[in-house]
Amino acid sequence: MNNDDNENKEEEDNSGLRKTEKAAIDPDGYMAFKMPWSLSLSYSYSIREDRSKQINIKTMRYPYSITHSLNVSGNVKLGSRWNVNYSSGYDFNTKEMSMTTVNISRDLHCFNMSCGLVFGPFTSYNFSIRANSSMLTDALKWDQRSNTGSAVNWY
């Protein structure tokens, strides 16, 4: 490789265009598949005095209340610029799913696009496109949100 080829390659890298790299090949000759992800599970169990009930005169204590729930959260990176985060859970006392959230974001080089969805009693969404520059992030933005109050059933 001569010196002219090296100079051209450096100019392409500094030109501001997206850098590309060769795809990795696995031992079988197929393109290597990478999709980073994480999953977290948590179980919560608590016991406390329930002061909303009558006190036991003999023991001079309130009756105990037990709560427990199972929660799941994590993220999936769908590509070099796509990211999905999620969280949900189950409350064993009420026998219902807890509030579920899904956040999807995309890096658009100079801008960032994100969408958040909330499922459950306060179903809502928000969508925004913002500049990545800290100086321009407040000036160059577009937000669209749902009204969370409209999803509440009062009666």
Coordinates of C-alpha atoms in Angstrom, one line a residue:
M1 CA 0.0 0.0 0.0
N2 CA 1.5 3.3 -1.0
N3 CA 1.4 6.6 0.9
D4 CA -1.3 8.2 -1.3
D5 CA -3.8 5.4 -0.3
N6 CA -3.1 6.1 3.4
E7 CA -3.7 9.8 2.9
N8 CA -7.0 9.2 1.1
K9 CA -8.2 6.8 3.9
E10 CA -7.4 9.4 6.6
E11 CA -9.3 12.1 4.7
E12 CA -12.3 9.8 4.5
D13 CA -12.2 9.1 8.2
N14 CA -12.0 12.9 9.1
S15 CA -14.6 13.9 6.5
G16 CA -17.5 13.6 9.0
L17 CA -19.1 10.7 7.2
R18 CA -20.1 7.6 9.2
K19 CA -17.2 5.2 9.7
T20 CA -17.8 1.7 8.5
E21 CA -16.1 -1.5 9.5
K22 CA -16.0 -4.9 8.0
A23 CA -18.5 -7.4 9.3
A24 CA -17.2 -10.1 11.5
I25 CA -17.4 -13.6 10.3
D26 CA -17.9 -16.6 12.6
P27 CA -16.0 -19.9 12.2
D28 CA -18.8 -21.3 10.0
G29 CA -18.5 -18.5 7.5
Y30 CA -21.7 -16.6 8.5
M31 CA -21.8 -13.0 9.6
A32 CA -21.5 -12.9 13.4
F33 CA -24.7 -11.9 15.1
K34 CA -24.4 -9.4 17.9
M35 CA -27.4 -8.1 19.9
P36 CA -26.4 -6.9 23.3
W37 CA -29.1 -7.2 25.9
S38 CA -29.7 -7.4 29.6
L39 CA -32.5 -8.7 31.8
S40 CA -33.0 -8.1 35.5
L41 CA -35.4 -9.9 37.7
S42 CA -36.2 -8.9 41.3
Y43 CA -38.5 -10.2 43.9
S44 CA -39.7 -8.0 46.8
Y45 CA -41.1 -9.3 50.0
S46 CA -42.0 -7.0 52.9
I47 CA -43.8 -7.3 56.2
R48 CA -45.0 -4.3 58.1
E49 CA -47.6 -3.1 60.7
D50 CA -50.9 -2.2 59.0
R51 CA -52.0 0.9 60.8
S52 CA -55.2 1.2 58.8
K53 CA -56.6 -1.7 60.8
Q54 CA -57.7 -2.0 64.4
I55 CA -55.0 -2.4 67.0
N56 CA -54.9 -5.8 68.9
I57 CA -55.6 -4.8 72.6
K58 CA -53.9 -8.0 74.0
T59 CA -50.6 -7.5 72.3
M60 CA -50.9 -3.7 71.8
R61 CA -49.7 -4.1 68.2
Y62 CA -51.2 -3.6 64.9
P63 CA -51.8 -6.6 62.6
Y64 CA -49.1 -7.4 60.1
S65 CA -49.5 -6.8 56.4
I66 CA -47.4 -8.7 53.8
T67 CA -46.6 -7.4 50.3
H68 CA -44.7 -9.1 47.6
S69 CA -44.0 -8.5 43.9
L70 CA -41.9 -9.6 41.0
N71 CA -40.3 -7.1 38.7
V72 CA -38.5 -7.4 35.4
S73 CA -36.4 -4.8 33.5
G74 CA -33.8 -4.7 30.9
N75 CA -32.7 -3.4 27.6
V76 CA -32.0 -4.6 24.0
K77 CA -29.6 -2.9 21.6
L78 CA -31.1 -3.6 18.2
G79 CA -28.3 -2.0 16.2
S80 CA -25.5 0.5 16.6
R81 CA -28.0 3.3 17.0
W82 CA -31.2 1.7 18.3
N83 CA -31.9 1.0 22.0
V84 CA -35.0 -0.4 23.7
N85 CA -35.5 -0.3 27.5
Y86 CA -38.4 -1.9 29.3
S87 CA -39.7 -2.5 32.8
S88 CA -42.7 -4.3 34.2
G89 CA -43.8 -6.3 37.2
Y90 CA -46.6 -8.2 38.9
D91 CA -48.1 -7.4 42.3
F92 CA -49.2 -10.6 44.1
N93 CA -51.5 -8.7 46.5
T94 CA -53.6 -7.0 43.9
K95 CA -53.1 -9.8 41.4
E96 CA -52.4 -7.2 38.7
M97 CA -49.5 -6.2 36.4
S98 CA -47.7 -3.1 37.6
M99 CA -47.1 -0.1 35.4
T100 CA -45.2 -1.2 32.3
T101 CA -42.9 1.1 30.5
V102 CA -41.1 0.8 27.1
N103 CA -38.6 3.4 25.9
I104 CA -37.2 3.3 22.4
S105 CA -34.4 5.6 21.3
R106 CA -32.4 6.2 18.1
D107 CA -29.2 8.1 17.6
L108 CA -29.7 10.2 14.4
H109 CA -26.1 11.5 14.4
C110 CA -26.7 15.1 15.2
F111 CA -30.1 14.5 16.8
N112 CA -31.6 12.0 19.2
M113 CA -35.1 10.6 18.7
S114 CA -36.9 8.9 21.6
C115 CA -40.4 7.5 22.3
G116 CA -41.7 6.4 25.7
L117 CA -44.8 4.3 26.2
V118 CA -46.5 3.7 29.5
F119 CA -49.1 0.9 29.9
G120 CA -51.4 0.4 32.9
P121 CA -53.7 2.8 34.8
F122 CA -51.9 5.9 33.5
T123 CA -51.4 4.9 29.8
S124 CA -49.5 7.6 28.0
Y125 CA -46.8 8.2 25.4
N126 CA -44.2 10.9 24.7
F127 CA -42.1 11.4 21.6
S128 CA -39.2 13.8 21.2
I129 CA -36.5 14.8 18.8
R130 CA -33.6 16.8 20.2
A131 CA -30.3 18.1 19.1
N132 CA -27.3 16.3 20.6
S133 CA -25.3 19.5 21.0
S134 CA -25.6 20.8 24.6
M135 CA -25.8 24.4 23.3
L136 CA -28.7 23.6 21.0
T137 CA -30.7 21.0 22.9
D138 CA -33.2 23.5 24.3
A139 CA -33.5 25.5 21.0
L140 CA -33.8 22.5 18.6
K141 CA -36.3 20.1 19.9
W142 CA -39.8 18.8 19.2
D143 CA -41.9 17.1 21.9
Q144 CA -45.3 15.4 21.6
R145 CA -47.0 14.0 24.7
S146 CA -50.3 12.4 25.5
N147 CA -52.5 13.7 28.3
T148 CA -52.2 11.2 31.1
G149 CA -55.2 12.6 32.9
S150 CA -57.5 11.5 30.0
A151 CA -56.7 7.8 30.6
V152 CA -58.0 7.7 34.3
N153 CA -61.4 6.1 34.9
W154 CA -62.7 7.9 38.0
Y155 CA -66.0 5.9 38.3

